[in-house]
Amino acid sequence: MREIPGGFIDGHWVNSEAPGRIAIINPANGQAIGHAPAGCETDVAKAVVAAHGAFAGWASTPVAERIAILRRARDGISKRSDEIAALITQQMGTPISFSKAAQIGLPLRNFDVTLAAMEEIAGEEVTLGRSRIFRDPVGVVAAITPWNFPLHQIVAKVVPALLAGCTVVLKPSELTPFDAAVFAEILNDAGVPAGAFNLVFGGAETGAALVEHPGVDMISFTGSTRAGRSIAAIAGGSLKKVSLELGGKSANILLDDVDYEKVAPAALQQCFVNAGQTCAALTRLIVPRQHKERVEQLVGQLADGWQPGDPDLPDTRMGPMASFVQQGRAKRMVAAAVKEGARIVSNGAELPEGLNAGAYMTPVVLSDVDSDMDIVRDEVFGPVLCILAHDGDEDAVRIANDSEYGLSGGVWSADENRAFAVARRIRTGQVVINGAMLDLEAPFGGVKQSGLGREYGRHGIEEFFNLKAITRP
Ligand code: NAD
């Protein structure tokens, strides 16, 4: 059992003032693997005071030194990667192979890209008219993160914020405190000075206390649209800067010239990876009406290759969902859709033996859905794919844009230029063409109900600056 007694505040582990503890449950078997503090306003206040106290010193530390410290932190993660990958799998059920490749691989790559971007920015002098333009760090940043890519999302906020000269209070998801605790140790070992990085634990209440605290200058949040709206409303009261990376219901458009045999396995991967618990998951497969039946058959059969299994086994492709709450919600959404007339085209096989104690769910592919059903409009955050029919490129764009969300999207075509033209008209923060992998050098974020602001690379760092002009006569 792992026990975390309190937060990492001002360079030390400090016992939490909260009486409550949160049991951390392994979703593969329902067993507790440890506990973390429930967190409280007092913990938050101590952390914000520490971040405030450290700000002037950290902001005036030469950029080259900040870069060197964070480069050591990157190596620290690399050295402890097996331990962190195992922790992530135990906390949220993603297969160990995926933990090693993506849950560790993405943050390492993010470190590299962000460090390189900061080196570039540091060397730039900007003059406009009679003014010199400076980038000042925003101040104390509250970073609030979810559980689905826990370390990746922490790194995507904390590393650019620290590089920019901000100080940070991090509150990770209450489901995944352990990788965050290791991250705090790594930053400390790398030489991040006391107070520049602080860590508090707990759920929505601790998060809200952080958002409300007058000593916080900016909130960088990744999570649900529901929580994002509440955070933006509270932050509006004191005009704190806000960056929000929220949910999605992204479209994957197949144009009528694709090789369906080739595309179908990739389209399933783009939806089911991490048990569908990916904000940018492509969950609406929009296919030419004349080929819909063929696609249904193909993806229905292929979905059986995504049957869940023990996440500790090296060949498992899909583990349990991250929690029983998540599993219950996804299953209820599928049942409601079927009641409204949706048809399950995947086999829906029974769970393999021995998995009944975990938060498992077999993947589901639904057809005969229409665009006003909740299953098409709302984010499921589980292994559920909806197939919709389009009548040409124009119509496909219309269906893709018929969503409150605007996070991501995909387009497949034998003609890359045709795919590009369609991608340009999808109203989202990013679109991938023909199965392209996530590019951490490009800005990532949403429009509409998917959020405000961008992460990763140069654009991710720029969020943590205020621009200042000094003008000569
Ligand atoms: P969540 O909103 O429930 O929680 C996210 C974090 O916010 C947690 O740390 C939680 O404790 C905290 N929190 C919850 N309510 C809060 C409130 N009112 N005030 C302050 N803090 C609060 O989301 P989740 O279930 O952890 O994660 C899943 C969601 O995250 C999905 O909707 C997914 O799409 C989204 N997500 C978005 C991105 C992106 O980059 N756009 C990436 C990953 C996940």
Short mmCIF file of C-alpha atoms and ligand atoms in Angstrom, two decimals:
data_model
loop_
_atom_site.label_atom_id
_atom_site.label_comp_id
_atom_site.label_asym_id
_atom_site.label_seq_id
_atom_site.Cartn_x
_atom_site.Cartn_y
_atom_site.Cartn_z
CA MET A 1 0.00 0.00 0.00
CA ARG A 2 1.22 3.48 -0.88
CA GLU A 3 0.31 6.23 1.55
CA ILE A 4 0.69 9.93 0.82
CA PRO A 5 0.46 11.89 4.09
CA GLY A 6 0.18 15.35 2.56
CA GLY A 7 1.19 17.73 -0.17
CA PHE A 8 4.61 18.84 -1.36
CA ILE A 9 4.75 22.46 -0.22
CA ASP A 10 7.69 24.88 -0.10
CA GLY A 11 10.18 22.09 -0.74
CA HIS A 12 8.84 19.62 1.87
CA TRP A 13 6.19 16.97 2.32
CA VAL A 14 3.66 18.58 4.66
CA ASN A 15 0.92 16.57 6.41
CA SER A 16 -2.52 17.47 5.11
CA GLU A 17 -4.88 19.37 7.43
CA ALA A 18 -7.80 17.47 5.90
CA PRO A 19 -9.20 14.70 8.11
CA GLY A 20 -10.41 12.66 5.11
CA ARG A 21 -8.36 10.24 3.00
CA ILE A 22 -9.18 9.03 -0.50
CA ALA A 23 -8.69 5.33 -1.26
CA ILE A 24 -7.00 4.79 -4.62
CA ILE A 25 -8.62 1.84 -6.36
CA ASN A 26 -7.06 -0.38 -9.02
CA PRO A 27 -9.88 -0.59 -11.59
CA ALA A 28 -8.60 -3.96 -12.83
CA ASN A 29 -9.74 -5.67 -9.61
CA GLY A 30 -11.48 -3.13 -7.37
CA GLN A 31 -8.74 -3.39 -4.72
CA ALA A 32 -7.30 -0.37 -2.90
CA ILE A 33 -3.62 0.24 -3.69
CA GLY A 34 -3.16 3.11 -1.24
CA HIS A 35 -4.52 6.42 -0.01
CA ALA A 36 -4.02 10.13 -0.59
CA PRO A 37 -5.28 13.14 1.39
CA ALA A 38 -8.74 14.50 0.58
CA GLY A 39 -7.20 17.99 0.61
CA CYS A 40 -8.71 21.18 1.99
CA GLU A 41 -8.59 24.97 1.82
CA THR A 42 -5.77 25.13 4.37
CA ASP A 43 -3.54 22.87 2.27
CA VAL A 44 -4.30 25.04 -0.75
CA ALA A 45 -3.60 28.27 1.14
CA LYS A 46 -0.19 27.00 2.33
CA ALA A 47 0.75 25.98 -1.20
CA VAL A 48 -0.33 29.30 -2.75
CA VAL A 49 1.61 31.27 -0.10
CA ALA A 50 4.70 29.17 -0.89
CA ALA A 51 4.28 29.72 -4.64
CA HIS A 52 3.88 33.45 -4.06
CA GLY A 53 6.99 33.59 -1.90
CA ALA A 54 9.08 31.81 -4.51
CA PHE A 55 7.84 33.79 -7.51
CA ALA A 56 10.25 36.74 -7.54
CA GLY A 57 13.30 34.49 -7.16
CA TRP A 58 12.25 31.94 -9.77
CA ALA A 59 11.12 34.57 -12.29
CA SER A 60 14.52 36.26 -12.08
CA THR A 61 16.51 33.00 -12.30
CA PRO A 62 18.33 33.07 -15.67
CA VAL A 63 16.38 31.19 -18.35
CA ALA A 64 19.40 28.99 -19.07
CA GLU A 65 19.36 27.81 -15.46
CA ARG A 66 15.63 27.11 -15.52
CA ILE A 67 16.16 25.11 -18.73
CA ALA A 68 19.05 23.14 -17.19
CA ILE A 69 16.97 22.26 -14.09
CA LEU A 70 14.04 21.05 -16.18
CA ARG A 71 16.35 19.09 -18.46
CA ARG A 72 17.53 17.21 -15.34
CA ALA A 73 13.88 16.60 -14.44
CA ARG A 74 13.30 15.07 -17.87
CA ASP A 75 16.17 12.66 -17.23
CA GLY A 76 14.71 11.90 -13.81
CA ILE A 77 11.46 10.77 -15.43
CA SER A 78 13.35 8.70 -17.94
CA LYS A 79 15.27 6.95 -15.12
CA ARG A 80 12.10 6.17 -13.16
CA SER A 81 9.95 5.38 -16.21
CA ASP A 82 9.21 1.72 -15.35
CA GLU A 83 8.08 2.63 -11.86
CA ILE A 84 5.84 5.46 -13.11
CA ALA A 85 4.36 3.36 -15.94
CA ALA A 86 3.42 0.63 -13.44
CA LEU A 87 1.83 3.20 -11.11
CA ILE A 88 -0.25 4.71 -13.91
CA THR A 89 -1.51 1.28 -14.94
CA GLN A 90 -2.43 0.40 -11.35
CA GLN A 91 -4.27 3.69 -10.85
CA MET A 92 -6.27 3.93 -14.06
CA GLY A 93 -6.08 0.56 -15.79
CA THR A 94 -4.42 1.41 -19.07
CA PRO A 95 -2.38 -1.55 -20.48
CA ILE A 96 1.23 -1.62 -19.30
CA SER A 97 2.54 -1.59 -22.90
CA PHE A 98 0.58 1.62 -23.55
CA SER A 99 1.73 3.09 -20.25
CA LYS A 100 5.36 2.61 -21.25
CA ALA A 101 4.89 3.79 -24.84
CA ALA A 102 2.46 6.68 -24.46
CA GLN A 103 1.89 7.54 -20.80
CA ILE A 104 5.67 7.93 -20.42
CA GLY A 105 6.63 8.50 -24.07
CA LEU A 106 4.37 11.54 -24.50
CA PRO A 107 5.64 13.45 -21.45
CA LEU A 108 9.26 12.75 -22.38
CA ARG A 109 8.68 14.01 -25.91
CA ASN A 110 6.75 16.97 -24.50
CA PHE A 111 9.72 17.86 -22.31
CA ASP A 112 12.02 17.79 -25.36
CA VAL A 113 9.76 19.92 -27.52
CA THR A 114 9.05 22.44 -24.75
CA LEU A 115 12.71 22.78 -23.74
CA ALA A 116 13.68 23.38 -27.39
CA ALA A 117 10.89 25.95 -27.82
CA MET A 118 11.97 27.80 -24.66
CA GLU A 119 15.54 27.98 -25.96
CA GLU A 120 14.21 29.59 -29.13
CA ILE A 121 11.98 32.04 -27.28
CA ALA A 122 14.76 33.01 -24.86
CA GLY A 123 16.96 34.08 -27.76
CA GLU A 124 14.35 36.35 -29.33
CA GLU A 125 14.25 40.12 -29.01
CA VAL A 126 11.00 41.63 -30.21
CA THR A 127 10.77 45.28 -31.28
CA LEU A 128 7.60 46.79 -32.71
CA GLY A 129 7.41 50.46 -33.67
CA ARG A 130 9.22 52.38 -30.94
CA SER A 131 8.59 49.66 -28.37
CA ARG A 132 10.43 46.69 -27.04
CA ILE A 133 8.12 43.82 -26.21
CA PHE A 134 8.84 41.66 -23.17
CA ARG A 135 7.36 38.40 -22.06
CA ASP A 136 6.68 38.50 -18.32
CA PRO A 137 5.69 35.34 -16.45
CA VAL A 138 2.01 35.44 -15.46
CA GLY A 139 2.70 34.67 -11.78
CA VAL A 140 1.28 31.87 -9.64
CA VAL A 141 -0.34 29.18 -11.80
CA ALA A 142 -2.88 26.68 -10.52
CA ALA A 143 -2.61 23.53 -12.65
CA ILE A 144 -5.57 21.15 -12.37
CA THR A 145 -5.33 17.88 -14.29
CA PRO A 146 -7.39 14.73 -15.07
CA TRP A 147 -6.59 11.02 -14.82
CA ASN A 148 -6.62 9.76 -18.41
CA PHE A 149 -3.04 10.73 -19.35
CA PRO A 150 -2.04 11.79 -15.87
CA LEU A 151 1.68 12.50 -16.22
CA HIS A 152 1.37 13.82 -19.78
CA GLN A 153 -1.18 16.42 -18.71
CA ILE A 154 0.91 17.43 -15.69
CA VAL A 155 4.00 17.88 -17.84
CA ALA A 156 2.05 19.80 -20.50
CA LYS A 157 1.24 22.46 -17.89
CA VAL A 158 3.94 22.45 -15.22
CA VAL A 159 6.98 22.36 -17.53
CA PRO A 160 6.07 25.36 -19.74
CA ALA A 161 4.81 27.29 -16.70
CA LEU A 162 8.11 26.78 -14.82
CA LEU A 163 10.18 27.50 -17.93
CA ALA A 164 8.27 30.77 -18.41
CA GLY A 165 9.23 31.77 -14.86
CA CYS A 166 5.86 31.12 -13.20
CA THR A 167 5.51 29.23 -9.94
CA VAL A 168 2.97 26.43 -9.74
CA VAL A 169 0.48 24.71 -7.47
CA LEU A 170 -0.57 21.41 -9.04
CA LYS A 171 -3.70 19.50 -8.12
CA PRO A 172 -3.79 16.19 -9.99
CA SER A 173 -6.91 14.05 -10.33
CA GLU A 174 -8.02 12.36 -7.12
CA LEU A 175 -7.87 9.05 -9.04
CA THR A 176 -4.17 9.38 -9.89
CA PRO A 177 -2.12 10.99 -7.10
CA PHE A 178 0.86 8.61 -7.12
CA ASP A 179 2.58 9.53 -10.39
CA ALA A 180 2.16 13.19 -9.37
CA ALA A 181 3.95 12.48 -6.07
CA VAL A 182 6.85 10.87 -7.95
CA PHE A 183 6.93 13.88 -10.28
CA ALA A 184 7.28 16.20 -7.24
CA GLU A 185 10.25 14.14 -6.01
CA ILE A 186 11.84 14.30 -9.46
CA LEU A 187 11.46 18.09 -9.72
CA ASN A 188 12.92 18.50 -6.25
CA ASP A 189 15.87 16.22 -7.05
CA ALA A 190 16.46 18.16 -10.28
CA GLY A 191 16.90 21.38 -8.31
CA VAL A 192 13.58 23.21 -8.67
CA PRO A 193 13.82 25.58 -5.68
CA ALA A 194 11.47 25.36 -2.69
CA GLY A 195 8.06 26.89 -3.42
CA ALA A 196 8.46 27.09 -7.20
CA PHE A 197 6.54 23.84 -7.54
CA ASN A 198 3.90 22.75 -5.01
CA LEU A 199 1.52 19.82 -5.01
CA VAL A 200 -1.84 19.44 -3.25
CA PHE A 201 -4.26 16.53 -3.37
CA GLY A 202 -8.02 16.11 -3.35
CA GLY A 203 -10.98 16.37 -5.71
CA ALA A 204 -13.35 19.04 -6.99
CA GLU A 205 -13.50 20.91 -3.66
CA THR A 206 -9.74 21.30 -3.41
CA GLY A 207 -9.71 22.32 -7.08
CA ALA A 208 -12.39 24.94 -6.47
CA ALA A 209 -10.49 26.31 -3.43
CA LEU A 210 -7.46 26.75 -5.67
CA VAL A 211 -9.49 28.51 -8.37
CA GLU A 212 -11.01 30.87 -5.79
CA HIS A 213 -7.76 31.71 -4.02
CA PRO A 214 -6.87 35.40 -4.54
CA GLY A 215 -3.15 34.57 -4.66
CA VAL A 216 -3.54 32.56 -7.88
CA ASP A 217 -2.95 34.54 -11.10
CA MET A 218 -3.83 31.91 -13.69
CA ILE A 219 -5.67 28.61 -13.89
CA SER A 220 -4.57 26.01 -16.39
CA PHE A 221 -7.23 23.30 -16.38
CA THR A 222 -7.70 20.04 -18.26
CA GLY A 223 -10.85 18.04 -17.64
CA SER A 224 -14.57 17.95 -18.30
CA THR A 225 -16.51 20.75 -19.95
CA ARG A 226 -18.82 20.77 -16.89
CA ALA A 227 -15.93 21.58 -14.51
CA GLY A 228 -14.36 23.95 -17.06
CA ARG A 229 -17.51 26.09 -17.17
CA SER A 230 -17.64 26.29 -13.38
CA ILE A 231 -13.94 27.22 -13.19
CA ALA A 232 -14.29 29.93 -15.85
CA ALA A 233 -17.30 31.39 -14.01
CA ILE A 234 -15.44 31.55 -10.68
CA ALA A 235 -12.26 32.87 -12.30
CA GLY A 236 -14.35 35.57 -14.04
CA GLY A 237 -15.17 37.00 -10.62
CA SER A 238 -11.56 38.02 -10.09
CA LEU A 239 -10.50 38.16 -13.76
CA LYS A 240 -7.87 35.44 -13.46
CA LYS A 241 -6.33 34.28 -16.69
CA VAL A 242 -7.78 30.88 -17.69
CA SER A 243 -6.71 28.15 -20.07
CA LEU A 244 -9.18 25.27 -20.50
CA GLU A 245 -8.60 21.96 -22.27
CA LEU A 246 -12.00 20.28 -22.18
CA GLY A 247 -13.99 17.44 -23.68
CA GLY A 248 -14.70 16.47 -27.27
CA LYS A 249 -16.95 14.50 -29.61
CA SER A 250 -14.66 14.45 -32.58
CA ALA A 251 -15.53 13.32 -36.09
CA ASN A 252 -13.56 10.94 -38.29
CA ILE A 253 -14.55 11.45 -41.93
CA LEU A 254 -13.98 8.73 -44.50
CA LEU A 255 -14.21 10.14 -48.04
CA ASP A 256 -15.49 7.87 -50.81
CA ASP A 257 -12.07 7.04 -52.30
CA VAL A 258 -10.51 5.26 -49.31
CA ASP A 259 -9.44 1.64 -48.98
CA TYR A 260 -11.82 0.58 -46.22
CA GLU A 261 -9.81 -2.56 -45.29
CA LYS A 262 -6.82 -0.37 -44.58
CA VAL A 263 -8.63 2.45 -42.83
CA ALA A 264 -10.98 0.47 -40.58
CA PRO A 265 -8.37 -0.85 -38.08
CA ALA A 266 -6.82 2.60 -37.76
CA ALA A 267 -10.20 4.25 -37.26
CA LEU A 268 -10.92 1.86 -34.38
CA GLN A 269 -7.55 2.65 -32.84
CA GLN A 270 -8.36 6.38 -33.09
CA CYS A 271 -11.49 5.77 -31.01
CA PHE A 272 -10.68 2.87 -28.66
CA VAL A 273 -7.12 3.65 -27.58
CA ASN A 274 -6.85 4.07 -23.78
CA ALA A 275 -10.30 2.39 -23.57
CA GLY A 276 -11.79 5.40 -25.37
CA GLN A 277 -10.73 7.69 -22.54
CA THR A 278 -8.94 10.22 -24.71
CA CYS A 279 -10.20 13.77 -25.10
CA ALA A 280 -9.30 13.80 -28.80
CA ALA A 281 -10.84 10.35 -29.47
CA LEU A 282 -12.50 10.20 -32.90
CA THR A 283 -15.86 8.88 -31.73
CA ARG A 284 -18.12 9.74 -34.69
CA LEU A 285 -17.18 7.76 -37.79
CA ILE A 286 -18.77 9.56 -40.75
CA VAL A 287 -18.79 7.31 -43.81
CA PRO A 288 -20.16 7.52 -47.37
CA ARG A 289 -23.81 6.40 -47.31
CA GLN A 290 -23.27 3.96 -50.20
CA HIS A 291 -20.49 2.18 -48.26
CA LYS A 292 -22.00 2.32 -44.78
CA GLU A 293 -22.98 -1.35 -44.60
CA ARG A 294 -19.51 -2.44 -45.64
CA VAL A 295 -17.90 -0.23 -42.98
CA GLU A 296 -20.35 -1.54 -40.35
CA GLN A 297 -19.32 -5.11 -41.14
CA LEU A 298 -15.62 -4.34 -41.12
CA VAL A 299 -15.43 -2.31 -37.93
CA GLY A 300 -18.00 -4.51 -36.17
CA GLN A 301 -15.77 -7.56 -36.69
CA LEU A 302 -12.54 -5.71 -35.94
CA ALA A 303 -13.98 -4.41 -32.66
CA ASP A 304 -13.78 -7.99 -31.35
CA GLY A 305 -9.99 -7.67 -31.52
CA TRP A 306 -10.32 -5.00 -28.84
CA GLN A 307 -11.76 -7.29 -26.17
CA PRO A 308 -10.44 -6.12 -22.80
CA GLY A 309 -7.90 -7.99 -20.73
CA ASP A 310 -5.60 -7.80 -17.72
CA PRO A 311 -3.66 -4.53 -18.12
CA ASP A 312 -0.54 -6.04 -16.54
CA LEU A 313 -0.15 -8.54 -19.41
CA PRO A 314 2.16 -7.30 -22.16
CA ASP A 315 -0.19 -8.15 -25.05
CA THR A 316 -3.33 -6.52 -23.65
CA ARG A 317 -4.65 -3.84 -25.96
CA MET A 318 -7.47 -2.53 -23.78
CA GLY A 319 -7.62 -2.68 -20.00
CA PRO A 320 -10.52 -1.79 -17.72
CA MET A 321 -11.97 1.68 -17.69
CA ALA A 322 -10.38 4.01 -15.15
CA SER A 323 -13.15 3.68 -12.56
CA PHE A 324 -16.44 1.98 -11.85
CA VAL A 325 -18.15 5.38 -12.15
CA GLN A 326 -16.78 5.77 -15.67
CA GLN A 327 -17.80 2.21 -16.60
CA GLY A 328 -21.34 2.65 -15.24
CA ARG A 329 -21.82 5.92 -17.10
CA ALA A 330 -20.62 4.55 -20.46
CA LYS A 331 -22.78 1.43 -20.17
CA ARG A 332 -25.85 3.50 -19.27
CA MET A 333 -25.28 5.76 -22.29
CA VAL A 334 -25.09 2.73 -24.61
CA ALA A 335 -28.26 1.19 -23.11
CA ALA A 336 -30.15 4.50 -23.55
CA ALA A 337 -29.01 4.75 -27.17
CA VAL A 338 -30.18 1.21 -27.92
CA LYS A 339 -33.55 2.06 -26.36
CA GLU A 340 -33.79 5.03 -28.72
CA GLY A 341 -33.19 2.78 -31.75
CA ALA A 342 -29.40 2.55 -32.14
CA ARG A 343 -28.15 -0.82 -33.40
CA ILE A 344 -25.02 -2.52 -32.02
CA VAL A 345 -22.98 -3.79 -34.96
CA SER A 346 -20.07 -5.15 -32.92
CA ASN A 347 -20.33 -8.64 -31.56
CA GLY A 348 -20.68 -7.50 -27.94
CA ALA A 349 -19.01 -10.65 -26.67
CA GLU A 350 -19.14 -11.52 -22.99
CA LEU A 351 -16.17 -10.40 -20.91
CA PRO A 352 -13.38 -12.99 -20.77
CA GLU A 353 -13.36 -15.03 -17.54
CA GLY A 354 -11.74 -13.58 -14.45
CA LEU A 355 -12.48 -9.96 -15.28
CA ASN A 356 -15.77 -9.57 -13.43
CA ALA A 357 -14.25 -7.80 -10.44
CA GLY A 358 -12.83 -5.00 -12.59
CA ALA A 359 -14.35 -1.94 -14.31
CA TYR A 360 -14.21 -3.62 -17.72
CA MET A 361 -16.39 -2.90 -20.70
CA THR A 362 -16.46 -4.60 -24.08
CA PRO A 363 -16.11 -2.13 -26.96
CA VAL A 364 -19.30 -1.10 -28.71
CA VAL A 365 -19.88 0.06 -32.31
CA LEU A 366 -23.31 1.63 -32.89
CA SER A 367 -25.09 2.37 -36.14
CA ASP A 368 -28.58 3.72 -36.96
CA VAL A 369 -27.89 6.64 -34.69
CA ASP A 370 -29.10 10.11 -35.50
CA SER A 371 -27.59 13.42 -34.73
CA ASP A 372 -29.93 14.43 -31.94
CA MET A 373 -29.28 11.32 -29.82
CA ASP A 374 -27.25 11.88 -26.63
CA ILE A 375 -24.79 9.16 -27.72
CA VAL A 376 -23.91 11.27 -30.78
CA ARG A 377 -23.91 14.64 -29.00
CA ASP A 378 -22.31 13.87 -25.61
CA GLU A 379 -18.83 12.68 -24.77
CA VAL A 380 -18.96 9.05 -23.54
CA PHE A 381 -15.29 8.76 -22.57
CA GLY A 382 -15.36 5.01 -23.12
CA PRO A 383 -14.88 2.50 -25.97
CA VAL A 384 -17.98 3.49 -27.94
CA LEU A 385 -17.95 4.37 -31.65
CA CYS A 386 -20.97 5.77 -33.55
CA ILE A 387 -21.28 5.34 -37.33
CA LEU A 388 -23.08 8.08 -39.28
CA ALA A 389 -23.67 8.33 -43.06
CA HIS A 390 -22.72 11.28 -45.29
CA ASP A 391 -23.71 12.22 -48.85
CA GLY A 392 -20.44 13.74 -50.07
CA ASP A 393 -17.64 15.97 -48.78
CA GLU A 394 -19.90 18.97 -48.13
CA ASP A 395 -22.36 16.92 -46.11
CA ALA A 396 -19.54 15.24 -44.17
CA VAL A 397 -18.24 18.66 -43.08
CA ARG A 398 -21.76 19.71 -42.05
CA ILE A 399 -22.16 16.60 -39.86
CA ALA A 400 -18.68 16.98 -38.34
CA ASN A 401 -19.46 20.60 -37.39
CA ASP A 402 -22.87 19.71 -35.98
CA SER A 403 -21.46 19.46 -32.45
CA GLU A 404 -21.17 21.69 -29.42
CA TYR A 405 -17.59 20.52 -29.14
CA GLY A 406 -14.62 21.49 -31.30
CA LEU A 407 -11.55 19.64 -30.13
CA SER A 408 -10.24 17.38 -32.86
CA GLY A 409 -11.07 15.52 -36.04
CA GLY A 410 -9.82 13.13 -38.69
CA VAL A 411 -10.14 12.92 -42.48
CA TRP A 412 -9.20 9.96 -44.67
CA SER A 413 -8.82 10.11 -48.46
CA ALA A 414 -6.63 8.60 -51.18
CA ASP A 415 -6.04 12.23 -52.23
CA GLU A 416 -4.24 14.14 -49.50
CA ASN A 417 -5.18 17.52 -50.99
CA ARG A 418 -8.85 16.60 -50.93
CA ALA A 419 -8.51 15.51 -47.29
CA PHE A 420 -6.74 18.78 -46.52
CA ALA A 421 -9.55 20.84 -48.07
CA VAL A 422 -12.11 19.04 -45.91
CA ALA A 423 -9.90 19.36 -42.80
CA ARG A 424 -9.66 23.14 -43.28
CA ARG A 425 -13.45 23.41 -42.94
CA ILE A 426 -13.83 21.41 -39.74
CA ARG A 427 -14.27 23.81 -36.80
CA THR A 428 -11.89 22.28 -34.27
CA GLY A 429 -8.48 23.01 -32.79
CA GLN A 430 -6.77 20.24 -34.75
CA VAL A 431 -7.44 17.66 -37.46
CA VAL A 432 -5.33 14.65 -38.41
CA ILE A 433 -5.16 13.46 -42.00
CA ASN A 434 -4.88 9.79 -42.98
CA GLY A 435 -4.07 8.57 -39.48
CA ALA A 436 -1.28 11.04 -38.69
CA MET A 437 0.08 10.76 -35.15
CA LEU A 438 -0.29 13.54 -32.59
CA ASP A 439 2.33 16.25 -33.23
CA LEU A 440 3.58 17.72 -29.96
CA GLU A 441 5.25 20.61 -31.77
CA ALA A 442 1.87 21.85 -32.98
CA PRO A 443 -0.54 23.75 -30.70
CA PHE A 444 -3.23 21.59 -29.09
CA GLY A 445 -6.59 22.78 -27.77
CA GLY A 446 -10.23 23.30 -28.56
CA VAL A 447 -12.85 25.73 -29.79
CA LYS A 448 -16.53 25.97 -28.79
CA GLN A 449 -17.25 23.81 -25.69
CA SER A 450 -13.83 22.13 -25.97
CA GLY A 451 -12.05 25.05 -24.38
CA LEU A 452 -9.79 28.06 -24.60
CA GLY A 453 -6.04 28.33 -25.00
CA ARG A 454 -3.41 26.01 -26.43
CA GLU A 455 -0.85 23.58 -25.03
CA TYR A 456 2.45 22.05 -26.22
CA GLY A 457 5.60 23.55 -27.65
CA ARG A 458 6.01 27.25 -28.30
CA HIS A 459 2.28 28.05 -28.17
CA GLY A 460 1.97 26.19 -24.87
CA ILE A 461 4.72 28.32 -23.28
CA GLU A 462 3.25 31.57 -24.63
CA GLU A 463 0.10 30.97 -22.52
CA PHE A 464 2.17 31.53 -19.37
CA PHE A 465 3.42 35.00 -20.36
CA ASN A 466 1.89 38.45 -20.17
CA LEU A 467 3.20 40.69 -22.93
CA LYS A 468 4.63 44.02 -21.86
CA ALA A 469 5.65 46.90 -24.12
CA ILE A 470 8.21 49.55 -23.11
CA THR A 471 7.99 52.47 -25.51
CA ARG A 472 10.62 55.12 -26.22
CA PRO A 473 9.68 58.70 -27.16
P1 NAD B 1 -13.10 16.29 -14.26
O1 NAD B 1 -13.50 17.59 -14.84
O2 NAD B 1 -14.07 15.58 -13.41
O3 NAD B 1 -11.80 16.48 -13.35
C1 NAD B 1 -10.60 17.05 -13.85
C2 NAD B 1 -9.84 17.68 -12.70
O4 NAD B 1 -10.56 18.80 -12.22
C3 NAD B 1 -9.63 16.78 -11.50
O5 NAD B 1 -8.40 17.10 -10.92
C4 NAD B 1 -10.77 17.17 -10.59
O6 NAD B 1 -10.52 16.92 -9.23
C5 NAD B 1 -10.87 18.67 -10.83
N1 NAD B 1 -12.19 19.26 -10.69
C6 NAD B 1 -13.41 18.69 -10.93
N2 NAD B 1 -14.39 19.59 -10.74
C7 NAD B 1 -13.78 20.76 -10.40
C8 NAD B 1 -14.27 22.06 -10.08
N3 NAD B 1 -15.56 22.35 -10.09
N4 NAD B 1 -13.37 23.02 -9.76
C9 NAD B 1 -12.04 22.76 -9.77
N5 NAD B 1 -11.52 21.54 -10.03
C10 NAD B 1 -12.39 20.55 -10.36
O7 NAD B 1 -12.60 15.41 -15.48
P2 NAD B 1 -12.00 13.93 -15.43
O8 NAD B 1 -13.14 13.00 -15.27
O9 NAD B 1 -10.87 13.85 -14.49
O10 NAD B 1 -11.37 13.81 -16.90
C11 NAD B 1 -12.11 13.51 -18.00
C12 NAD B 1 -12.45 14.74 -18.81
O11 NAD B 1 -11.27 15.45 -19.16
C13 NAD B 1 -13.10 14.41 -20.13
O12 NAD B 1 -14.20 15.26 -20.35
C14 NAD B 1 -12.02 14.67 -21.16
O13 NAD B 1 -12.46 14.97 -22.44
C15 NAD B 1 -11.30 15.80 -20.54
N6 NAD B 1 -9.93 15.87 -21.07
C16 NAD B 1 -9.60 16.89 -21.92
C17 NAD B 1 -8.33 16.97 -22.47
C18 NAD B 1 -7.94 18.07 -23.41
O14 NAD B 1 -6.74 18.31 -23.58
N7 NAD B 1 -8.85 18.75 -24.05
C19 NAD B 1 -7.38 16.01 -22.14
C20 NAD B 1 -7.75 14.97 -21.29
C21 NAD B 1 -9.03 14.94 -20.75
#
